[in-house]
PDB file of C-alpha atoms in Angstrom:
ATOM      1  CA  UNK A   1       0.076   0.025   0.003  1.00 86.00           C
ATOM      2  CA  UNK A   2       2.939   2.419   0.662  1.00 89.00           C
ATOM      3  CA  UNK A   3       4.373   1.677  -2.740  1.00 89.00           C
ATOM      4  CA  UNK A   4       1.078   2.195  -4.353  1.00 88.00           C
ATOM      5  CA  UNK A   5       0.680   5.361  -2.610  1.00 90.00           C
ATOM      6  CA  UNK A   6       4.062   6.516  -3.882  1.00 92.00           C
ATOM      7  CA  UNK A   7       5.763   6.949  -0.487  1.00 91.00           C
ATOM      8  CA  UNK A   8       9.284   6.138   0.597  1.00 91.00           C
ATOM      9  CA  UNK A   9       9.448   4.822   4.203  1.00 89.00           C
ATOM     10  CA  UNK A  10      10.822   8.150   5.377  1.00 90.00           C
ATOM     11  CA  UNK A  11       7.887  10.057   3.691  1.00 92.00           C
ATOM     12  CA  UNK A  12       5.322   7.551   5.121  1.00 92.00           C
ATOM     13  CA  UNK A  13       6.192   8.151   8.656  1.00 90.00           C
ATOM     14  CA  UNK A  14       7.114  11.918   8.499  1.00 91.00           C
ATOM     15  CA  UNK A  15       5.136  13.665  11.222  1.00 89.00           C
ATOM     16  CA  UNK A  16       3.600  10.301  12.623  1.00 87.00           C
ATOM     17  CA  UNK A  17       4.245   8.526  15.893  1.00 83.00           C
ATOM     18  CA  UNK A  18       5.935   5.611  14.014  1.00 84.00           C
ATOM     19  CA  UNK A  19       9.709   5.962  13.011  1.00 85.00           C
ATOM     20  CA  UNK A  20      11.415   4.585   9.963  1.00 84.00           C
ATOM     21  CA  UNK A  21      12.969   1.555  11.776  1.00 79.00           C
ATOM     22  CA  UNK A  22       9.608   0.454  13.127  1.00 81.00           C
ATOM     23  CA  UNK A  23       7.803   0.608   9.849  1.00 86.00           C
ATOM     24  CA  UNK A  24      10.685  -1.196   8.044  1.00 79.00           C
ATOM     25  CA  UNK A  25      10.508  -4.018  10.614  1.00 74.00           C
ATOM     26  CA  UNK A  26       6.759  -4.235  10.243  1.00 80.00           C
ATOM     27  CA  UNK A  27       6.973  -4.375   6.514  1.00 80.00           C
ATOM     28  CA  UNK A  28       9.527  -7.218   6.588  1.00 69.00           C
ATOM     29  CA  UNK A  29       7.485  -9.149   9.179  1.00 65.00           C
ATOM     30  CA  UNK A  30       9.876  -8.804  12.127  1.00 60.00           C
ATOM     31  CA  UNK A  31       7.621  -6.565  14.231  1.00 68.00           C
ATOM     32  CA  UNK A  32       3.918  -5.886  14.693  1.00 73.00           C
ATOM     33  CA  UNK A  33       2.127  -2.522  15.476  1.00 77.00           C
ATOM     34  CA  UNK A  34       1.270  -2.951  18.969  1.00 69.00           C
ATOM     35  CA  UNK A  35      -1.315   0.030  18.881  1.00 78.00           C
ATOM     36  CA  UNK A  36      -4.151   0.050  16.402  1.00 80.00           C
ATOM     37  CA  UNK A  37      -3.887   3.891  16.319  1.00 84.00           C
ATOM     38  CA  UNK A  38      -0.410   3.728  14.681  1.00 86.00           C
ATOM     39  CA  UNK A  39      -1.808   1.388  11.849  1.00 88.00           C
ATOM     40  CA  UNK A  40      -4.867   3.735  11.363  1.00 87.00           C
ATOM     41  CA  UNK A  41      -2.608   6.748  11.035  1.00 88.00           C
ATOM     42  CA  UNK A  42      -0.527   4.988   8.348  1.00 90.00           C
ATOM     43  CA  UNK A  43      -3.593   3.814   6.487  1.00 90.00           C
ATOM     44  CA  UNK A  44      -4.973   7.286   6.405  1.00 90.00           C
ATOM     45  CA  UNK A  45      -1.751   8.650   4.878  1.00 91.00           C
ATOM     46  CA  UNK A  46      -1.968   5.824   2.313  1.00 91.00           C
ATOM     47  CA  UNK A  47      -5.385   7.064   1.229  1.00 91.00           C
ATOM     48  CA  UNK A  48      -7.433   4.266   2.745  1.00 88.00           C
ATOM     49  CA  UNK A  49     -10.746   5.976   3.364  1.00 84.00           C
ATOM     50  CA  UNK A  50     -13.146   2.976   3.422  1.00 86.00           C
ATOM     51  CA  UNK A  51     -14.062   2.307   7.146  1.00 85.00           C
ATOM     52  CA  UNK A  52     -14.773  -1.394   6.421  1.00 84.00           C
ATOM     53  CA  UNK A  53     -11.503  -2.020   4.807  1.00 84.00           C
ATOM     54  CA  UNK A  54      -9.668  -0.162   7.654  1.00 84.00           C
ATOM     55  CA  UNK A  55     -11.389  -2.098  10.288  1.00 84.00           C
ATOM     56  CA  UNK A  56     -10.706  -5.433   8.449  1.00 82.00           C
ATOM     57  CA  UNK A  57      -6.937  -4.558   8.370  1.00 82.00           C
ATOM     58  CA  UNK A  58      -6.988  -3.439  12.079  1.00 80.00           C
ATOM     59  CA  UNK A  59      -8.750  -6.700  13.033  1.00 76.00           C
ATOM     60  CA  UNK A  60      -6.255  -8.692  10.993  1.00 75.00           C
ATOM     61  CA  UNK A  61      -3.416  -6.972  12.700  1.00 74.00           C
ATOM     62  CA  UNK A  62      -4.986  -7.689  16.121  1.00 68.00           C
ATOM     63  CA  UNK A  63      -5.634 -11.260  15.274  1.00 64.00           C
ATOM     64  CA  UNK A  64      -2.160 -11.879  13.888  1.00 60.00           C
ATOM     65  CA  UNK A  65      -0.574 -10.376  16.917  1.00 57.00           C
ATOM     66  CA  UNK A  66      -2.584 -12.645  19.228  1.00 52.00           C
ATOM     67  CA  UNK A  67      -1.436 -15.828  17.308  1.00 51.00           C
ATOM     68  CA  UNK A  68       2.435 -15.154  17.734  1.00 52.00           C
ATOM     69  CA  UNK A  69       2.539 -18.307  19.823  1.00 49.00           C
ATOM     70  CA  UNK A  70       5.985 -18.967  18.226  1.00 50.00           C
ATOM     71  CA  UNK A  71       7.737 -15.850  19.588  1.00 53.00           C
ATOM     72  CA  UNK A  72       9.215 -17.393  22.639  1.00 52.00           C
ATOM     73  CA  UNK A  73      11.430 -19.687  20.498  1.00 47.00           C
ATOM     74  CA  UNK A  74      12.195 -17.381  17.591  1.00 47.00           C
ATOM     75  CA  UNK A  75      15.862 -17.175  18.426  1.00 47.00           C
ATOM     76  CA  UNK A  76      16.299 -20.789  17.434  1.00 59.00           C
ATOM     77  CA  UNK A  77      14.410 -20.671  14.170  1.00 63.00           C
ATOM     78  CA  UNK A  78      15.820 -20.596  10.602  1.00 63.00           C
ATOM     79  CA  UNK A  79      16.413 -17.248   9.223  1.00 62.00           C
ATOM     80  CA  UNK A  80      13.203 -15.987   7.694  1.00 65.00           C
ATOM     81  CA  UNK A  81      10.968 -18.373   9.590  1.00 71.00           C
ATOM     82  CA  UNK A  82       9.365 -16.014  12.005  1.00 72.00           C
ATOM     83  CA  UNK A  83       8.127 -13.858   9.000  1.00 73.00           C
ATOM     84  CA  UNK A  84       6.908 -17.020   7.215  1.00 78.00           C
ATOM     85  CA  UNK A  85       4.911 -18.038  10.401  1.00 80.00           C
ATOM     86  CA  UNK A  86       3.375 -14.683  10.627  1.00 77.00           C
ATOM     87  CA  UNK A  87       2.329 -14.704   7.054  1.00 81.00           C
ATOM     88  CA  UNK A  88       0.997 -18.232   7.149  1.00 84.00           C
ATOM     89  CA  UNK A  89      -1.044 -17.539  10.229  1.00 82.00           C
ATOM     90  CA  UNK A  90      -2.814 -14.731   8.234  1.00 81.00           C
ATOM     91  CA  UNK A  91      -3.319 -16.892   5.137  1.00 88.00           C
ATOM     92  CA  UNK A  92      -6.834 -17.728   3.957  1.00 91.00           C
ATOM     93  CA  UNK A  93      -5.495 -20.209   1.295  1.00 95.00           C
ATOM     94  CA  UNK A  94      -2.246 -22.130   0.846  1.00 96.00           C
ATOM     95  CA  UNK A  95      -1.022 -23.968  -2.179  1.00 97.00           C
ATOM     96  CA  UNK A  96       1.948 -26.247  -1.528  1.00 96.00           C
ATOM     97  CA  UNK A  97       4.218 -28.751  -3.292  1.00 96.00           C
ATOM     98  CA  UNK A  98       7.505 -30.429  -2.414  1.00 95.00           C
ATOM     99  CA  UNK A  99       9.507 -32.662  -4.844  1.00 93.00           C
ATOM    100  CA  UNK A 100      11.074 -34.828  -2.229  1.00 92.00           C
ATOM    101  CA  UNK A 101       8.964 -35.066   0.920  1.00 93.00           C
ATOM    102  CA  UNK A 102       5.301 -34.535   1.806  1.00 95.00           C
ATOM    103  CA  UNK A 103       4.564 -30.838   2.561  1.00 93.00           C
ATOM    104  CA  UNK A 104       4.796 -29.869   6.273  1.00 90.00           C
ATOM    105  CA  UNK A 105       1.195 -29.171   6.914  1.00 93.00           C
ATOM    106  CA  UNK A 106       0.256 -32.687   6.021  1.00 95.00           C
ATOM    107  CA  UNK A 107       2.937 -34.675   7.874  1.00 94.00           C
ATOM    108  CA  UNK A 108       2.210 -36.977  10.626  1.00 93.00           C
ATOM    109  CA  UNK A 109       4.227 -36.451  13.791  1.00 91.00           C
ATOM    110  CA  UNK A 110       6.271 -39.579  13.320  1.00 91.00           C
ATOM    111  CA  UNK A 111       6.994 -38.772   9.681  1.00 92.00           C
ATOM    112  CA  UNK A 112       7.945 -35.159  10.636  1.00 89.00           C
ATOM    113  CA  UNK A 113      10.383 -36.498  13.197  1.00 88.00           C
ATOM    114  CA  UNK A 114      11.943 -38.774  10.607  1.00 89.00           C
ATOM    115  CA  UNK A 115      12.383 -35.753   8.348  1.00 87.00           C
ATOM    116  CA  UNK A 116      14.277 -33.983  11.011  1.00 83.00           C
ATOM    117  CA  UNK A 117      16.381 -36.925  11.962  1.00 83.00           C
ATOM    118  CA  UNK A 118      17.385 -37.361   8.347  1.00 81.00           C
ATOM    119  CA  UNK A 119      18.920 -33.872   8.270  1.00 75.00           C
ATOM    120  CA  UNK A 120      20.301 -33.799  11.900  1.00 74.00           C
ATOM    121  CA  UNK A 121      23.753 -35.187  10.982  1.00 74.00           C
ATOM    122  CA  UNK A 122      24.269 -32.864   8.032  1.00 75.00           C
ATOM    123  CA  UNK A 123      22.821 -29.714   9.599  1.00 70.00           C
ATOM    124  CA  UNK A 124      24.178 -30.509  13.069  1.00 70.00           C
ATOM    125  CA  UNK A 125      20.934 -29.346  14.683  1.00 71.00           C
ATOM    126  CA  UNK A 126      20.430 -29.666  18.418  1.00 75.00           C
ATOM    127  CA  UNK A 127      17.795 -31.778  20.208  1.00 77.00           C
ATOM    128  CA  UNK A 128      16.170 -28.502  21.379  1.00 75.00           C
ATOM    129  CA  UNK A 129      15.908 -27.312  17.781  1.00 76.00           C
ATOM    130  CA  UNK A 130      14.315 -30.556  16.783  1.00 77.00           C
ATOM    131  CA  UNK A 131      11.850 -30.474  19.656  1.00 77.00           C
ATOM    132  CA  UNK A 132      10.934 -26.772  18.862  1.00 78.00           C
ATOM    133  CA  UNK A 133      10.447 -27.478  15.148  1.00 79.00           C
ATOM    134  CA  UNK A 134       8.095 -30.401  15.828  1.00 81.00           C
ATOM    135  CA  UNK A 135       6.052 -28.320  18.179  1.00 80.00           C
ATOM    136  CA  UNK A 136       5.746 -25.597  15.491  1.00 80.00           C
ATOM    137  CA  UNK A 137       4.913 -28.029  12.780  1.00 82.00           C
ATOM    138  CA  UNK A 138       2.073 -29.594  14.760  1.00 85.00           C
ATOM    139  CA  UNK A 139       0.695 -26.260  15.829  1.00 85.00           C
ATOM    140  CA  UNK A 140       0.616 -25.061  12.171  1.00 86.00           C
ATOM    141  CA  UNK A 141      -1.572 -28.143  11.190  1.00 89.00           C
ATOM    142  CA  UNK A 142      -4.217 -26.816  13.589  1.00 88.00           C
ATOM    143  CA  UNK A 143      -5.126 -24.080  11.062  1.00 89.00           C
ATOM    144  CA  UNK A 144      -6.512 -26.810   8.790  1.00 92.00           C
ATOM    145  CA  UNK A 145      -8.925 -28.224  11.502  1.00 91.00           C
ATOM    146  CA  UNK A 146      -9.784 -25.269  13.684  1.00 87.00           C
ATOM    147  CA  UNK A 147     -13.442 -24.240  14.106  1.00 84.00           C
ATOM    148  CA  UNK A 148     -14.548 -21.428  12.065  1.00 81.00           C
ATOM    149  CA  UNK A 149     -12.865 -20.338   8.928  1.00 84.00           C
ATOM    150  CA  UNK A 150     -10.143 -22.995   8.619  1.00 91.00           C
ATOM    151  CA  UNK A 151      -7.374 -22.228   6.028  1.00 93.00           C
ATOM    152  CA  UNK A 152      -7.874 -23.773   2.582  1.00 96.00           C
ATOM    153  CA  UNK A 153      -5.051 -25.997   1.449  1.00 97.00           C
ATOM    154  CA  UNK A 154      -4.334 -27.281  -2.011  1.00 98.00           C
ATOM    155  CA  UNK A 155      -1.411 -29.647  -2.030  1.00 98.00           C
ATOM    156  CA  UNK A 156       0.265 -31.491  -4.863  1.00 97.00           C
ATOM    157  CA  UNK A 157       2.069 -34.594  -3.729  1.00 97.00           C
ATOM    158  CA  UNK A 158       4.878 -35.882  -5.932  1.00 96.00           C
ATOM    159  CA  UNK A 159       4.768 -39.699  -6.225  1.00 96.00           C
ATOM    160  CA  UNK A 160       8.560 -40.079  -5.626  1.00 94.00           C
ATOM    161  CA  UNK A 161       8.115 -38.122  -2.449  1.00 95.00           C
ATOM    162  CA  UNK A 162       5.316 -40.578  -1.355  1.00 96.00           C
ATOM    163  CA  UNK A 163       7.377 -43.559  -2.065  1.00 94.00           C
ATOM    164  CA  UNK A 164      10.554 -42.227  -0.405  1.00 92.00           C
ATOM    165  CA  UNK A 165      10.945 -44.246   2.787  1.00 90.00           C
ATOM    166  CA  UNK A 166      11.655 -42.095   5.810  1.00 88.00           C
ATOM    167  CA  UNK A 167      10.898 -44.894   8.188  1.00 86.00           C
ATOM    168  CA  UNK A 168       9.637 -48.409   8.478  1.00 91.00           C
ATOM    169  CA  UNK A 169       6.393 -49.675   6.693  1.00 93.00           C
ATOM    170  CA  UNK A 170       4.214 -48.808   9.748  1.00 94.00           C
ATOM    171  CA  UNK A 171       5.465 -45.241   9.727  1.00 95.00           C
ATOM    172  CA  UNK A 172       4.806 -44.830   6.028  1.00 95.00           C
ATOM    173  CA  UNK A 173       1.321 -46.411   6.238  1.00 95.00           C
ATOM    174  CA  UNK A 174       0.422 -44.184   9.247  1.00 96.00           C
ATOM    175  CA  UNK A 175       1.502 -41.173   6.997  1.00 96.00           C
ATOM    176  CA  UNK A 176      -0.656 -42.382   4.126  1.00 96.00           C
ATOM    177  CA  UNK A 177      -3.642 -42.746   6.577  1.00 96.00           C
ATOM    178  CA  UNK A 178      -3.028 -39.177   7.741  1.00 96.00           C
ATOM    179  CA  UNK A 179      -3.159 -37.914   4.126  1.00 97.00           C
ATOM    180  CA  UNK A 180      -6.516 -39.849   3.574  1.00 96.00           C
ATOM    181  CA  UNK A 181      -7.938 -38.257   6.644  1.00 96.00           C
ATOM    182  CA  UNK A 182      -6.781 -34.828   5.680  1.00 96.00           C
ATOM    183  CA  UNK A 183      -8.208 -35.315   2.024  1.00 96.00           C
ATOM    184  CA  UNK A 184     -11.560 -35.815   3.667  1.00 96.00           C
ATOM    185  CA  UNK A 185     -11.710 -32.311   4.832  1.00 96.00           C
ATOM    186  CA  UNK A 186     -13.796 -29.917   2.809  1.00 95.00           C
ATOM    187  CA  UNK A 187     -11.094 -27.192   3.036  1.00 96.00           C
ATOM    188  CA  UNK A 188      -8.374 -29.514   1.799  1.00 97.00           C
ATOM    189  CA  UNK A 189      -7.586 -30.592  -1.764  1.00 97.00           C
ATOM    190  CA  UNK A 190      -4.853 -33.099  -2.451  1.00 98.00           C
ATOM    191  CA  UNK A 191      -3.536 -34.338  -5.888  1.00 98.00           C
ATOM    192  CA  UNK A 192      -0.874 -36.843  -6.728  1.00 97.00           C
ATOM    193  CA  UNK A 193       1.639 -36.063  -9.454  1.00 96.00           C
ATOM    194  CA  UNK A 194       2.490 -39.542 -10.856  1.00 94.00           C
ATOM    195  CA  UNK A 195       6.019 -40.286 -11.833  1.00 90.00           C
ATOM    196  CA  UNK A 196       6.865 -41.275 -15.416  1.00 79.00           C
ATOM    197  CA  UNK A 197       4.265 -38.738 -16.852  1.00 75.00           C
ATOM    198  CA  UNK A 198       5.749 -36.150 -19.226  1.00 81.00           C
ATOM    199  CA  UNK A 199       5.194 -32.651 -17.949  1.00 88.00           C
ATOM    200  CA  UNK A 200       6.520 -30.032 -15.735  1.00 92.00           C
ATOM    201  CA  UNK A 201       7.790 -30.900 -12.241  1.00 94.00           C
ATOM    202  CA  UNK A 202       9.297 -28.175  -9.982  1.00 92.00           C
ATOM    203  CA  UNK A 203      12.767 -29.061  -8.693  1.00 90.00           C
ATOM    204  CA  UNK A 204      12.217 -27.121  -5.407  1.00 90.00           C
ATOM    205  CA  UNK A 205       9.388 -26.643  -2.939  1.00 91.00           C
ATOM    206  CA  UNK A 206       6.520 -24.302  -3.846  1.00 92.00           C
ATOM    207  CA  UNK A 207       4.325 -22.547  -1.178  1.00 93.00           C
ATOM    208  CA  UNK A 208       1.898 -19.880  -2.207  1.00 95.00           C
ATOM    209  CA  UNK A 209      -0.131 -18.036   0.546  1.00 93.00           C
ATOM    210  CA  UNK A 210      -3.171 -15.899  -0.388  1.00 92.00           C
ATOM    211  CA  UNK A 211      -3.824 -13.412   2.364  1.00 85.00           C
ATOM    212  CA  UNK A 212      -6.938 -11.515   1.320  1.00 75.00           C
ATOM    213  CA  UNK A 213      -8.054  -8.277   2.761  1.00 68.00           C
ATOM    214  CA  UNK A 214      -6.079  -6.357   0.147  1.00 71.00           C
ATOM    215  CA  UNK A 215      -2.922  -7.931   1.311  1.00 77.00           C
ATOM    216  CA  UNK A 216      -0.425  -9.305  -1.322  1.00 84.00           C
ATOM    217  CA  UNK A 217      -0.170 -12.913  -2.230  1.00 90.00           C
ATOM    218  CA  UNK A 218       3.213 -14.228  -0.860  1.00 89.00           C
ATOM    219  CA  UNK A 219       5.515 -17.087  -1.914  1.00 91.00           C
ATOM    220  CA  UNK A 220       7.884 -19.054   0.241  1.00 87.00           C
ATOM    221  CA  UNK A 221      10.793 -21.557  -0.558  1.00 85.00           C
ATOM    222  CA  UNK A 222      13.510 -23.088   1.435  1.00 80.00           C
ATOM    223  CA  UNK A 223      17.013 -22.391   0.294  1.00 70.00           C
ATOM    224  CA  UNK A 224      20.209 -24.390   0.171  1.00 61.00           C
ATOM    225  CA  UNK A 225      21.680 -22.157   2.975  1.00 63.00           C
ATOM    226  CA  UNK A 226      19.226 -23.398   5.673  1.00 60.00           C
ATOM    227  CA  UNK A 227      17.038 -20.224   5.458  1.00 66.00           C
ATOM    228  CA  UNK A 228      13.531 -19.541   4.347  1.00 76.00           C
ATOM    229  CA  UNK A 229      13.052 -17.077   1.507  1.00 81.00           C
ATOM    230  CA  UNK A 230       9.782 -15.086   1.520  1.00 82.00           C
ATOM    231  CA  UNK A 231       8.601 -12.518  -1.131  1.00 85.00           C
ATOM    232  CA  UNK A 232       5.582 -10.910  -2.464  1.00 86.00           C
ATOM    233  CA  UNK A 233       7.086  -9.454  -5.515  1.00 87.00           C
ATOM    234  CA  UNK A 234       4.526  -9.949  -8.418  1.00 89.00           C
ATOM    235  CA  UNK A 235       6.952 -11.371 -10.826  1.00 92.00           C
ATOM    236  CA  UNK A 236       7.970 -14.164  -8.438  1.00 92.00           C
ATOM    237  CA  UNK A 237       4.317 -14.763  -7.326  1.00 93.00           C
ATOM    238  CA  UNK A 238       3.295 -15.125 -10.904  1.00 95.00           C
ATOM    239  CA  UNK A 239       6.241 -17.559 -11.572  1.00 95.00           C
ATOM    240  CA  UNK A 240       5.292 -19.672  -8.677  1.00 95.00           C
ATOM    241  CA  UNK A 241       1.629 -19.657  -9.599  1.00 96.00           C
ATOM    242  CA  UNK A 242       2.407 -20.839 -13.111  1.00 96.00           C
ATOM    243  CA  UNK A 243       4.586 -23.604 -11.690  1.00 96.00           C
ATOM    244  CA  UNK A 244       1.821 -24.834  -9.534  1.00 97.00           C
ATOM    245  CA  UNK A 245      -0.897 -24.601 -12.200  1.00 97.00           C
ATOM    246  CA  UNK A 246       1.375 -26.591 -14.575  1.00 96.00           C
ATOM    247  CA  UNK A 247       1.727 -29.360 -12.060  1.00 96.00           C
ATOM    248  CA  UNK A 248      -1.949 -29.338 -11.083  1.00 96.00           C
ATOM    249  CA  UNK A 249      -2.884 -29.871 -14.703  1.00 95.00           C
ATOM    250  CA  UNK A 250      -0.761 -32.975 -14.928  1.00 94.00           C
ATOM    251  CA  UNK A 251      -1.704 -34.435 -11.477  1.00 96.00           C
ATOM    252  CA  UNK A 252      -4.352 -37.006 -10.905  1.00 96.00           C
ATOM    253  CA  UNK A 253      -7.839 -35.624  -9.958  1.00 96.00           C
ATOM    254  CA  UNK A 254      -8.420 -35.243  -6.187  1.00 97.00           C
ATOM    255  CA  UNK A 255     -11.082 -38.004  -6.161  1.00 96.00           C
ATOM    256  CA  UNK A 256      -8.362 -40.514  -7.119  1.00 97.00           C
ATOM    257  CA  UNK A 257      -6.052 -39.625  -4.168  1.00 97.00           C
ATOM    258  CA  UNK A 258      -7.470 -42.082  -1.517  1.00 96.00           C
ATOM    259  CA  UNK A 259      -7.215 -45.001  -4.094  1.00 96.00           C
ATOM    260  CA  UNK A 260      -3.698 -44.029  -4.898  1.00 96.00           C
ATOM    261  CA  UNK A 261      -2.663 -43.911  -1.142  1.00 96.00           C
ATOM    262  CA  UNK A 262      -4.320 -47.201  -0.312  1.00 95.00           C
ATOM    263  CA  UNK A 263      -2.455 -48.826  -3.234  1.00 94.00           C
ATOM    264  CA  UNK A 264       0.816 -47.422  -1.781  1.00 94.00           C
ATOM    265  CA  UNK A 265      -0.023 -48.884   1.668  1.00 93.00           C
ATOM    266  CA  UNK A 266      -0.530 -52.261   0.082  1.00 92.00           C
ATOM    267  CA  UNK A 267       2.702 -52.200  -1.886  1.00 90.00           C
ATOM    268  CA  UNK A 268       5.001 -51.009   0.930  1.00 85.00           C
ATOM    269  CA  UNK A 269       7.222 -53.671   2.637  1.00 74.00           C
ATOM    270  CA  UNK A 270       9.425 -53.603   5.596  1.00 56.00           C
TER     271      UNK A 270
END
């Protein structure tokens, strides 16, 4: 909104009770406005005159602040993770794909633990980091099953990721059962991208978050440097959207997902 209004950060806060440093940290997701009056001042400067829109944004700010249940452990998170969690908490719809593993919002606890254990030796993470990451991942999943306006999720599962054994047969069957349970939810759509089919497959993870309320759609991707990259630049959002749409068009229809998962459960061996 600041950019659309044609303001620099310095111009936006000139004469207001918010300083440049605060606004910069708010825009990058590292800080929240603790007073609704500060946000209202800024919105008025940006030319927002519709009372309903202003009230929605103030309510969103208040709700997002109250959801910062991860703040006590932010010092142990990957770079970029606090900002990602803040955006995800405000998302109305999420689209997700990962070429190697099942996306985090659909992982069972045992499967998620196996993912962390797989990386522990290489990344030299501590037991505390593993414990905290697991707590965060399980709390994030609650957005899919909460009462009242649960987040919508559209996930594409890569068949090689589904077949990649991160544990014994029982663990993998438990994960397949979890996917079937999640696929039954009205707000969750799951498609399987079969291997061997010609067509586009992303070589990295894809996460697209639609925020609504006039806020920009945001994309997220893990990097090779153990950080989380977050951007709302239209060019990158469009690119990620094209990637997801290309894979969705090649994936099996959602109605075939349970059948595919049951087949995997039968095929898996110890």
